[in-house]
CSV table of N, CA and C in Angstrom, one decimal:
chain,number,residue,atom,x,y,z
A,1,UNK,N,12.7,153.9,121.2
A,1,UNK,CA,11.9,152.8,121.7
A,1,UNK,C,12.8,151.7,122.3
A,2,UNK,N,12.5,151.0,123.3
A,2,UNK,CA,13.2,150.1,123.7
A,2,UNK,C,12.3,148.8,124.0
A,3,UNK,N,12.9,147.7,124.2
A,3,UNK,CA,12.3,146.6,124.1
A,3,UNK,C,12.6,145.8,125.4
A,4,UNK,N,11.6,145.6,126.2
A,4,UNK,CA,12.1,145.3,127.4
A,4,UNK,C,11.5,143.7,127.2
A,5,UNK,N,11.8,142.8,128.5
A,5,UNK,CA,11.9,140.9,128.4
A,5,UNK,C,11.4,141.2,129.7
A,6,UNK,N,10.3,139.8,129.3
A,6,UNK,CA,9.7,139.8,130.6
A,6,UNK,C,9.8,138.3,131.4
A,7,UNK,N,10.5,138.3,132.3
A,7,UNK,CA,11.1,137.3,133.0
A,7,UNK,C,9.9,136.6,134.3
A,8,UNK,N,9.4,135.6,133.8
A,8,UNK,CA,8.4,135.2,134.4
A,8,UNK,C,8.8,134.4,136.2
A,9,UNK,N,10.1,134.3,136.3
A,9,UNK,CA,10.8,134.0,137.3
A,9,UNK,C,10.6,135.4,138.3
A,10,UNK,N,10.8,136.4,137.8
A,10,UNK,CA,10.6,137.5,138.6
A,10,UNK,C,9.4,138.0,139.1
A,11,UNK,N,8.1,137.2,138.4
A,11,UNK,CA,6.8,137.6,138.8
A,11,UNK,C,6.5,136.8,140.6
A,12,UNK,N,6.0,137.4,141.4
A,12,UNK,CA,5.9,136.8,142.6
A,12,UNK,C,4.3,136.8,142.7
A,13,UNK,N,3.6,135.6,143.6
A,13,UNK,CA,2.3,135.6,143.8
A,13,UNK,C,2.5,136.4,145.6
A,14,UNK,N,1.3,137.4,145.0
A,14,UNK,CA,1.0,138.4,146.3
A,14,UNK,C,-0.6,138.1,146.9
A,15,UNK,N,-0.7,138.6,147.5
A,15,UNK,CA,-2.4,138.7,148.3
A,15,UNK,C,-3.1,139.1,147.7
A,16,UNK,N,-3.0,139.7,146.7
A,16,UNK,CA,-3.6,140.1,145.5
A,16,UNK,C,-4.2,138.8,144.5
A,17,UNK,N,-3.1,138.3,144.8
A,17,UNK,CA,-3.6,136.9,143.5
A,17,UNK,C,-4.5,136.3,144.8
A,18,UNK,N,-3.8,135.9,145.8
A,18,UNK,CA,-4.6,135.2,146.6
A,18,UNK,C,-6.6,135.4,146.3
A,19,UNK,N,-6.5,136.6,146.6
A,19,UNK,CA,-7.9,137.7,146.9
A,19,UNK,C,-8.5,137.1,145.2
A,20,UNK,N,-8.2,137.0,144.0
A,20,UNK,CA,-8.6,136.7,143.0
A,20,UNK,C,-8.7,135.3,142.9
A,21,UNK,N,-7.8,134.7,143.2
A,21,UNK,CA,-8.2,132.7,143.0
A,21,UNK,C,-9.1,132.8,144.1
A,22,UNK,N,-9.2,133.0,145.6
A,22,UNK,CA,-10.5,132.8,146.1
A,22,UNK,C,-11.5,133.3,145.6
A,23,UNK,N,-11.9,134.7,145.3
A,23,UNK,CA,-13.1,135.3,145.0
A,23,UNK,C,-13.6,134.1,143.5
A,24,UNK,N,-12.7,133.8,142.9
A,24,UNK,CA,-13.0,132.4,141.3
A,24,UNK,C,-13.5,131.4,142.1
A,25,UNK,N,-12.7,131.0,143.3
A,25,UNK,CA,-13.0,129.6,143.6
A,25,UNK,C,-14.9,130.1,144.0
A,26,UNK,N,-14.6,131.0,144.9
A,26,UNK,CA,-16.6,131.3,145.5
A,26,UNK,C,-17.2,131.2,144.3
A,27,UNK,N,-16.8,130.9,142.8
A,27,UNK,CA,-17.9,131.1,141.6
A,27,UNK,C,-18.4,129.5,141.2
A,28,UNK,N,-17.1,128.6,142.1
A,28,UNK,CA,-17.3,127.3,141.5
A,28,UNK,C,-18.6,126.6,141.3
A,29,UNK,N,-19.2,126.7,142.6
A,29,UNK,CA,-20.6,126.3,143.1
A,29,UNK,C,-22.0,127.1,141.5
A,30,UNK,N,-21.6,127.9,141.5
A,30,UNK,CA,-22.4,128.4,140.5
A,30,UNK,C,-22.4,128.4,139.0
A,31,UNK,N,-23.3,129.0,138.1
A,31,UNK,CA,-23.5,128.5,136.7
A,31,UNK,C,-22.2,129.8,135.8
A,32,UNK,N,-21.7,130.4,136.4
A,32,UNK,CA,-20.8,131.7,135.8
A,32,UNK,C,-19.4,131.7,136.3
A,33,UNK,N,-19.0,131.6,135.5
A,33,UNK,CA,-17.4,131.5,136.4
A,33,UNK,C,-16.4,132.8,135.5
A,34,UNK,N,-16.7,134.0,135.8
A,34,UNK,CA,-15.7,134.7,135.5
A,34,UNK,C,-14.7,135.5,136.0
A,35,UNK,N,-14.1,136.5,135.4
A,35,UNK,CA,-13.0,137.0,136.1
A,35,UNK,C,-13.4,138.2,134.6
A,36,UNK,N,-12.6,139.9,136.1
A,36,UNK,CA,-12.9,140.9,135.2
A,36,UNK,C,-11.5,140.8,134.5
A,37,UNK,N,-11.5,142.3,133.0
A,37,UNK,CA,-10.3,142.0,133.0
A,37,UNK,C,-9.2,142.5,133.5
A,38,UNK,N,-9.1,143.2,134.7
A,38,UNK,CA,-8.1,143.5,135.5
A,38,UNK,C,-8.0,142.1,136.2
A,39,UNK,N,-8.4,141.4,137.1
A,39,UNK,CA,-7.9,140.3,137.5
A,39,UNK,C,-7.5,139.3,136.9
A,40,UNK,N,-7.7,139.4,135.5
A,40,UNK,CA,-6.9,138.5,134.3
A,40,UNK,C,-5.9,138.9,134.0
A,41,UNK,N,-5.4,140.1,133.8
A,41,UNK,CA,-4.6,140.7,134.0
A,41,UNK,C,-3.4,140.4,135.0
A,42,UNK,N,-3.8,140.6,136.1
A,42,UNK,CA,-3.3,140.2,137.3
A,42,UNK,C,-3.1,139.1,137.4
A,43,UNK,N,-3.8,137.6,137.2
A,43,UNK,CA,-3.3,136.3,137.4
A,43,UNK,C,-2.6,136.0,135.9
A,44,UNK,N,-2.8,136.5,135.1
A,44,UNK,CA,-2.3,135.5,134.1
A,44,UNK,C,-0.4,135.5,133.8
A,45,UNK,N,-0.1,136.6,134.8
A,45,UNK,CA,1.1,136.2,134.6
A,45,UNK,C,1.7,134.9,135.8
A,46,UNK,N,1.0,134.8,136.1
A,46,UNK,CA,1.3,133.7,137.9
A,46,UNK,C,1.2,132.1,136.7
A,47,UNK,N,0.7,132.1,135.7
A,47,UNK,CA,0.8,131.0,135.4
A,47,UNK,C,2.2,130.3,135.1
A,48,UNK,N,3.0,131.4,135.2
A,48,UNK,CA,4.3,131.2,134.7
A,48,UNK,C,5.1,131.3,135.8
A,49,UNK,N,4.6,131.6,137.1
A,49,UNK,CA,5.6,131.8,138.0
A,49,UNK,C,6.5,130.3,138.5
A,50,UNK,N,7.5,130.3,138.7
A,50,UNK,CA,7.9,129.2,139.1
A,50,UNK,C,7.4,127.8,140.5
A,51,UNK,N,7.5,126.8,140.3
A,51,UNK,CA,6.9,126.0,141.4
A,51,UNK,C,7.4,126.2,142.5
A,52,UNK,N,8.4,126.5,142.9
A,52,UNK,CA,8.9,126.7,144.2
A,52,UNK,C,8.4,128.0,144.9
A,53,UNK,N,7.6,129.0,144.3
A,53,UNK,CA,6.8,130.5,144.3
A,53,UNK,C,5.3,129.7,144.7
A,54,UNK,N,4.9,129.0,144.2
A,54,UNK,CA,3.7,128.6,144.0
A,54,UNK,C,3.4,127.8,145.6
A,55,UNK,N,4.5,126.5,145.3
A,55,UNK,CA,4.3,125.9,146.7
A,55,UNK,C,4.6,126.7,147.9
A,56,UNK,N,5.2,127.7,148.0
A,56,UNK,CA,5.3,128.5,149.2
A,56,UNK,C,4.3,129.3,149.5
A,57,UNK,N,3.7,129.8,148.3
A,57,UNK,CA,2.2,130.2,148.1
A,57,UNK,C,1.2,129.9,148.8
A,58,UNK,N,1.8,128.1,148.3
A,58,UNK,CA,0.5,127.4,148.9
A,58,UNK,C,0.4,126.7,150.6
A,59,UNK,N,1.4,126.8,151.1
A,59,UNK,CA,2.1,126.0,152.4
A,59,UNK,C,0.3,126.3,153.3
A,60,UNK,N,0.6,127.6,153.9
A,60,UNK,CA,-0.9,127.9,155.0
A,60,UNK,C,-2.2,128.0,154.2
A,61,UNK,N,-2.4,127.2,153.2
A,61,UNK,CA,-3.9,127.7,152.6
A,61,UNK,C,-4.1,125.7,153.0
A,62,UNK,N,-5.7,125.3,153.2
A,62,UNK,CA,-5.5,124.7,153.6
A,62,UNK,C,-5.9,123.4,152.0
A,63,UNK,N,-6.1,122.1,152.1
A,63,UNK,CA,-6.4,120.9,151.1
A,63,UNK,C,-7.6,121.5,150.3
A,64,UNK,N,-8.5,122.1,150.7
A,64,UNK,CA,-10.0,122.3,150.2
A,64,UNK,C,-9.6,124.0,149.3
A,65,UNK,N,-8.8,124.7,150.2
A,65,UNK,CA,-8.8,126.6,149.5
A,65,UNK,C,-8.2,125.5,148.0
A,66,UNK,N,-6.4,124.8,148.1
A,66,UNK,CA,-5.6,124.9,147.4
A,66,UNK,C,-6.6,123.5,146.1
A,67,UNK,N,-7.4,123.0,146.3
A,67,UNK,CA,-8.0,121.8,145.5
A,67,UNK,C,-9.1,123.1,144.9
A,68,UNK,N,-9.8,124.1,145.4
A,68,UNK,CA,-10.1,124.8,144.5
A,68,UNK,C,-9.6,125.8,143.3
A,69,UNK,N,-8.0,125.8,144.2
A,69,UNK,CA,-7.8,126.8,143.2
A,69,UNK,C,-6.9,126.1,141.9
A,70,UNK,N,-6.6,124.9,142.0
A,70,UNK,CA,-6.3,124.0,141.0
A,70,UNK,C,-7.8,123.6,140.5
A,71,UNK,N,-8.7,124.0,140.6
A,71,UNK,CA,-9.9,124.1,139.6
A,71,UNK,C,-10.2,124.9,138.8
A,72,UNK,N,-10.1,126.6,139.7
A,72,UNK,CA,-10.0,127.5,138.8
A,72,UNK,C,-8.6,128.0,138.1
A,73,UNK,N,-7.4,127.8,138.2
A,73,UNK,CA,-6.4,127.4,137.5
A,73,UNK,C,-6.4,126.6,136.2
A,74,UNK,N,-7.4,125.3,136.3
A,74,UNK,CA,-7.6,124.9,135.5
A,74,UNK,C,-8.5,125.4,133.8
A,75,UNK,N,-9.8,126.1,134.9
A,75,UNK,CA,-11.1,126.6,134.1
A,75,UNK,C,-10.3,128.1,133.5
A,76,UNK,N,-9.7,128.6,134.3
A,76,UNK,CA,-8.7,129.8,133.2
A,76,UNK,C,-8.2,129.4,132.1
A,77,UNK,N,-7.0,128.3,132.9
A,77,UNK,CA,-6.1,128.1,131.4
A,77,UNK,C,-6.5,127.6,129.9
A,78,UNK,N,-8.1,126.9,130.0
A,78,UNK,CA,-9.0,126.6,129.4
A,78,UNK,C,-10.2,128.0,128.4
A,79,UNK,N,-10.4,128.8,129.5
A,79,UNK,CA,-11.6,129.5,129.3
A,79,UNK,C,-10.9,131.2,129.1
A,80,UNK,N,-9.6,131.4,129.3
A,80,UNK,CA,-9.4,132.9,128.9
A,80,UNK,C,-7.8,132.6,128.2
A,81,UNK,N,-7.8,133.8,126.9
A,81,UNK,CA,-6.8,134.0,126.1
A,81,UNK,C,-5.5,134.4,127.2
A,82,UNK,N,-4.1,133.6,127.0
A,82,UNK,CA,-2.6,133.5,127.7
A,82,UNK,C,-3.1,132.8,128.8
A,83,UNK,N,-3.4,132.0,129.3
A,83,UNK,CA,-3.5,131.5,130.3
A,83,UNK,C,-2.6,130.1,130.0
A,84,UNK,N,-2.6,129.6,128.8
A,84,UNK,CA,-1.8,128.6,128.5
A,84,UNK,C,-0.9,128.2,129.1
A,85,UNK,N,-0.5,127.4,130.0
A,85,UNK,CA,0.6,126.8,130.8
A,85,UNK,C,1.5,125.6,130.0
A,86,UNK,N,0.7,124.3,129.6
A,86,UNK,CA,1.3,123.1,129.4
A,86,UNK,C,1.8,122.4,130.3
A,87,UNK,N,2.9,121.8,130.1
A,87,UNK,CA,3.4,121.5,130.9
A,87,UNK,C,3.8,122.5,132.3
A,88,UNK,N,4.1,123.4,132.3
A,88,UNK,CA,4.4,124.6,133.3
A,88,UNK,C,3.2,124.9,134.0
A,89,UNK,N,2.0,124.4,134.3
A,89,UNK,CA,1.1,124.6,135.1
A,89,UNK,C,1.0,124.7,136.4
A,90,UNK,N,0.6,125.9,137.0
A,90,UNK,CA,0.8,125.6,138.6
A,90,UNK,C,-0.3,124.4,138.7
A,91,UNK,N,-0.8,124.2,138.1
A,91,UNK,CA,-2.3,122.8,139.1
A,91,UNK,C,-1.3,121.8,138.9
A,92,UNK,N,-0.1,121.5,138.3
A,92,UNK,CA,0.7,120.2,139.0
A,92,UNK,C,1.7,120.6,139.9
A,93,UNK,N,2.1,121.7,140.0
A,93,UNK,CA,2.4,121.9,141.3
A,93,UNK,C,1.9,121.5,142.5
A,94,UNK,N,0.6,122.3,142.7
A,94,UNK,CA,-0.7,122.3,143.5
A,94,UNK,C,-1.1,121.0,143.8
A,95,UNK,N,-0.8,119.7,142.9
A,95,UNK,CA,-1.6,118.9,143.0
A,95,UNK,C,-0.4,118.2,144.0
A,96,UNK,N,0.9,118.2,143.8
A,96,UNK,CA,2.2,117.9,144.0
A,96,UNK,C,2.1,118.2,146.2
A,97,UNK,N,1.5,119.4,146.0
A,97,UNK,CA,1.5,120.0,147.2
A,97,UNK,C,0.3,119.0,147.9
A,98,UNK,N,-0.9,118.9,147.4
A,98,UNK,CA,-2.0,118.0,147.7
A,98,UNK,C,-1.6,116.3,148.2
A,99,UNK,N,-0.6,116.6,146.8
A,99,UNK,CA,0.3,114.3,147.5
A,99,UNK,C,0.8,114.4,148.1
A,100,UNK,N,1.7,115.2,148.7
A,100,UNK,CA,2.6,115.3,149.9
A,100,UNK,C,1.8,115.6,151.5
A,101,UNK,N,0.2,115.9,150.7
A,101,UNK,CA,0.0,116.1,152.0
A,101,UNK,C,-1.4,114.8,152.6
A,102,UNK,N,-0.5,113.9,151.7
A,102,UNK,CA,-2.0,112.4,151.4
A,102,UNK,C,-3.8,113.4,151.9
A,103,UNK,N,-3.5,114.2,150.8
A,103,UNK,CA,-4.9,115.0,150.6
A,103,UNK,C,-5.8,115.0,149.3
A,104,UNK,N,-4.9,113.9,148.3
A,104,UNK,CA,-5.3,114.3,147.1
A,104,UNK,C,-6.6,113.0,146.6
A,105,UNK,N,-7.7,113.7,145.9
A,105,UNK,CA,-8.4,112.6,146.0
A,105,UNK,C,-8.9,112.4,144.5
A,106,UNK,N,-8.9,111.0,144.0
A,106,UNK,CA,-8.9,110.6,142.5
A,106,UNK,C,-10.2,111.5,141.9
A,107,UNK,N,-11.5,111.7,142.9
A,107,UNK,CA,-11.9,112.5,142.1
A,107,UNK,C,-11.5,114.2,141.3
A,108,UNK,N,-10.3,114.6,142.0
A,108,UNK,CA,-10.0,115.6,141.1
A,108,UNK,C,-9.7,115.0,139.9
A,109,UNK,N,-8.8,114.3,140.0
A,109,UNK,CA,-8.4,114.2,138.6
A,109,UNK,C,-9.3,114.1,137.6
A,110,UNK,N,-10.7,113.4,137.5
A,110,UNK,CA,-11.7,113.0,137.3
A,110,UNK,C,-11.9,114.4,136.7
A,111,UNK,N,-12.7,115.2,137.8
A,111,UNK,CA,-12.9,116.7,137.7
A,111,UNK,C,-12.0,117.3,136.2
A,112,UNK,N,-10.6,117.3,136.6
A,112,UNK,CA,-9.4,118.1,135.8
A,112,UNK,C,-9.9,117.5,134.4
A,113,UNK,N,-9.4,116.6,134.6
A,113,UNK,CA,-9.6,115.6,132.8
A,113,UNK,C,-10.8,116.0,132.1
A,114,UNK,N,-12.3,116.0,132.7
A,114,UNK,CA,-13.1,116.3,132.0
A,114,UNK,C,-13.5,118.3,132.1
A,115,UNK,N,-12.5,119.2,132.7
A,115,UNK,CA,-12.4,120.5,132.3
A,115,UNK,C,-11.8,120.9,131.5
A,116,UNK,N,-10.3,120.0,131.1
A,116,UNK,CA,-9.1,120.7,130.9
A,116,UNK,C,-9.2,120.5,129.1
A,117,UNK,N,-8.4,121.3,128.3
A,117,UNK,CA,-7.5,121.2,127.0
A,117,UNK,C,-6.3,121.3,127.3
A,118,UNK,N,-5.6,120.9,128.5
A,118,UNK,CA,-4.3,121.2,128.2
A,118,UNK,C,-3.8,119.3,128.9
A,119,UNK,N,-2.8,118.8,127.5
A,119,UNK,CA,-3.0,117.7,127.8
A,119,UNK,C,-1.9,117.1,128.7
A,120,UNK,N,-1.2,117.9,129.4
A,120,UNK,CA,-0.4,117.3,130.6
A,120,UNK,C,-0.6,117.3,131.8
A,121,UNK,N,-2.4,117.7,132.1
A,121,UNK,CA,-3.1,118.0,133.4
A,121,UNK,C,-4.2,116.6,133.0
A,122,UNK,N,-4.2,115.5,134.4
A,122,UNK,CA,-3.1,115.9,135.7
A,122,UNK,C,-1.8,115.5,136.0
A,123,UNK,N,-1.8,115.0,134.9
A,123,UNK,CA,-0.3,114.3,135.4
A,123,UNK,C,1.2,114.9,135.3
A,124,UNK,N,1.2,115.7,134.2
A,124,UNK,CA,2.5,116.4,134.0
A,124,UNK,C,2.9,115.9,132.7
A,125,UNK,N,4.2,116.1,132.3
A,125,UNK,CA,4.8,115.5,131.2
A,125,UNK,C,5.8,114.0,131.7
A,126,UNK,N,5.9,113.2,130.9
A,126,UNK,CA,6.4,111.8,130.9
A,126,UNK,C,7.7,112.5,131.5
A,127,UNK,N,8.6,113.4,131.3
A,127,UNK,CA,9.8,113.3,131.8
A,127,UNK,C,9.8,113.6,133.3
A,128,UNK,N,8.7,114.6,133.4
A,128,UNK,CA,8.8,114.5,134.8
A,128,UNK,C,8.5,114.1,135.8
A,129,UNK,N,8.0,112.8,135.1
A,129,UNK,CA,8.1,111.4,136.0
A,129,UNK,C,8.6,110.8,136.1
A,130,UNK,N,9.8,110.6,134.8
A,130,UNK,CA,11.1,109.8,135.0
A,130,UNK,C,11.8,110.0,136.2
């Protein structure tokens, strides 16, 4: 038996994840927000992928695709087992991508705060605003 490491830098977001954070975002509007478990599967390792993976991800998707999917990003890391990010959350990436593009509007945060249990959304952790 061997014991293999699983290097979350190595995981890359494909069209695949795309095709799943959209098909969650189409759930927002409604009273059911889930995901099967093959596409949990499939995103829950992205929560770990690095920011620089994420923002490149995000470059052509436009303020409204990438503001939903820092919703459902959110309602996962919240509503299904490993999804836990903390600090390491792509929705401060995401959101990061949103300020740079003076797109970002206080009501998310609003939104985030009253979805989230993870307490470094939206802001991040104190160091990484030093």
């Amino acid at each position: 038996m061997t014991v293999e490491s699983w290097d979350p830098s190595a995981t890359t977001l494909t069209s695949s994840h795309r095709a799943i954070l959209n098909h969650a975002a189409s759930q927002l509007e409604t009273d059911v927000f889930s995901l099967t478990d093959d596409e949990q599967a499939l995103l829950r390792p992205t929560m770990h992928v690095d920011s620089d993976a994420w923002w490149s991800f995000s470059a052509t998707e436009s303020d409204a695709t990438i503001e939903a999917w820092i919703k459902v990003l959110t309602l996962v890391e919240r509503d299904f087992n490993g999804f836990e990010a903390g600090s390491r959350s792509p929705v401060l990436t995401l959101i990061k991508v949103l300020r740079t593009r003076n797109a970002l509007s206080g009501n998310l945060f609003v939104w985030i705060k009253s979805h989230t249990e993870n307490r470094f959304l939206p802001y991040g952790s104190l160091s990484d605003r030093l």
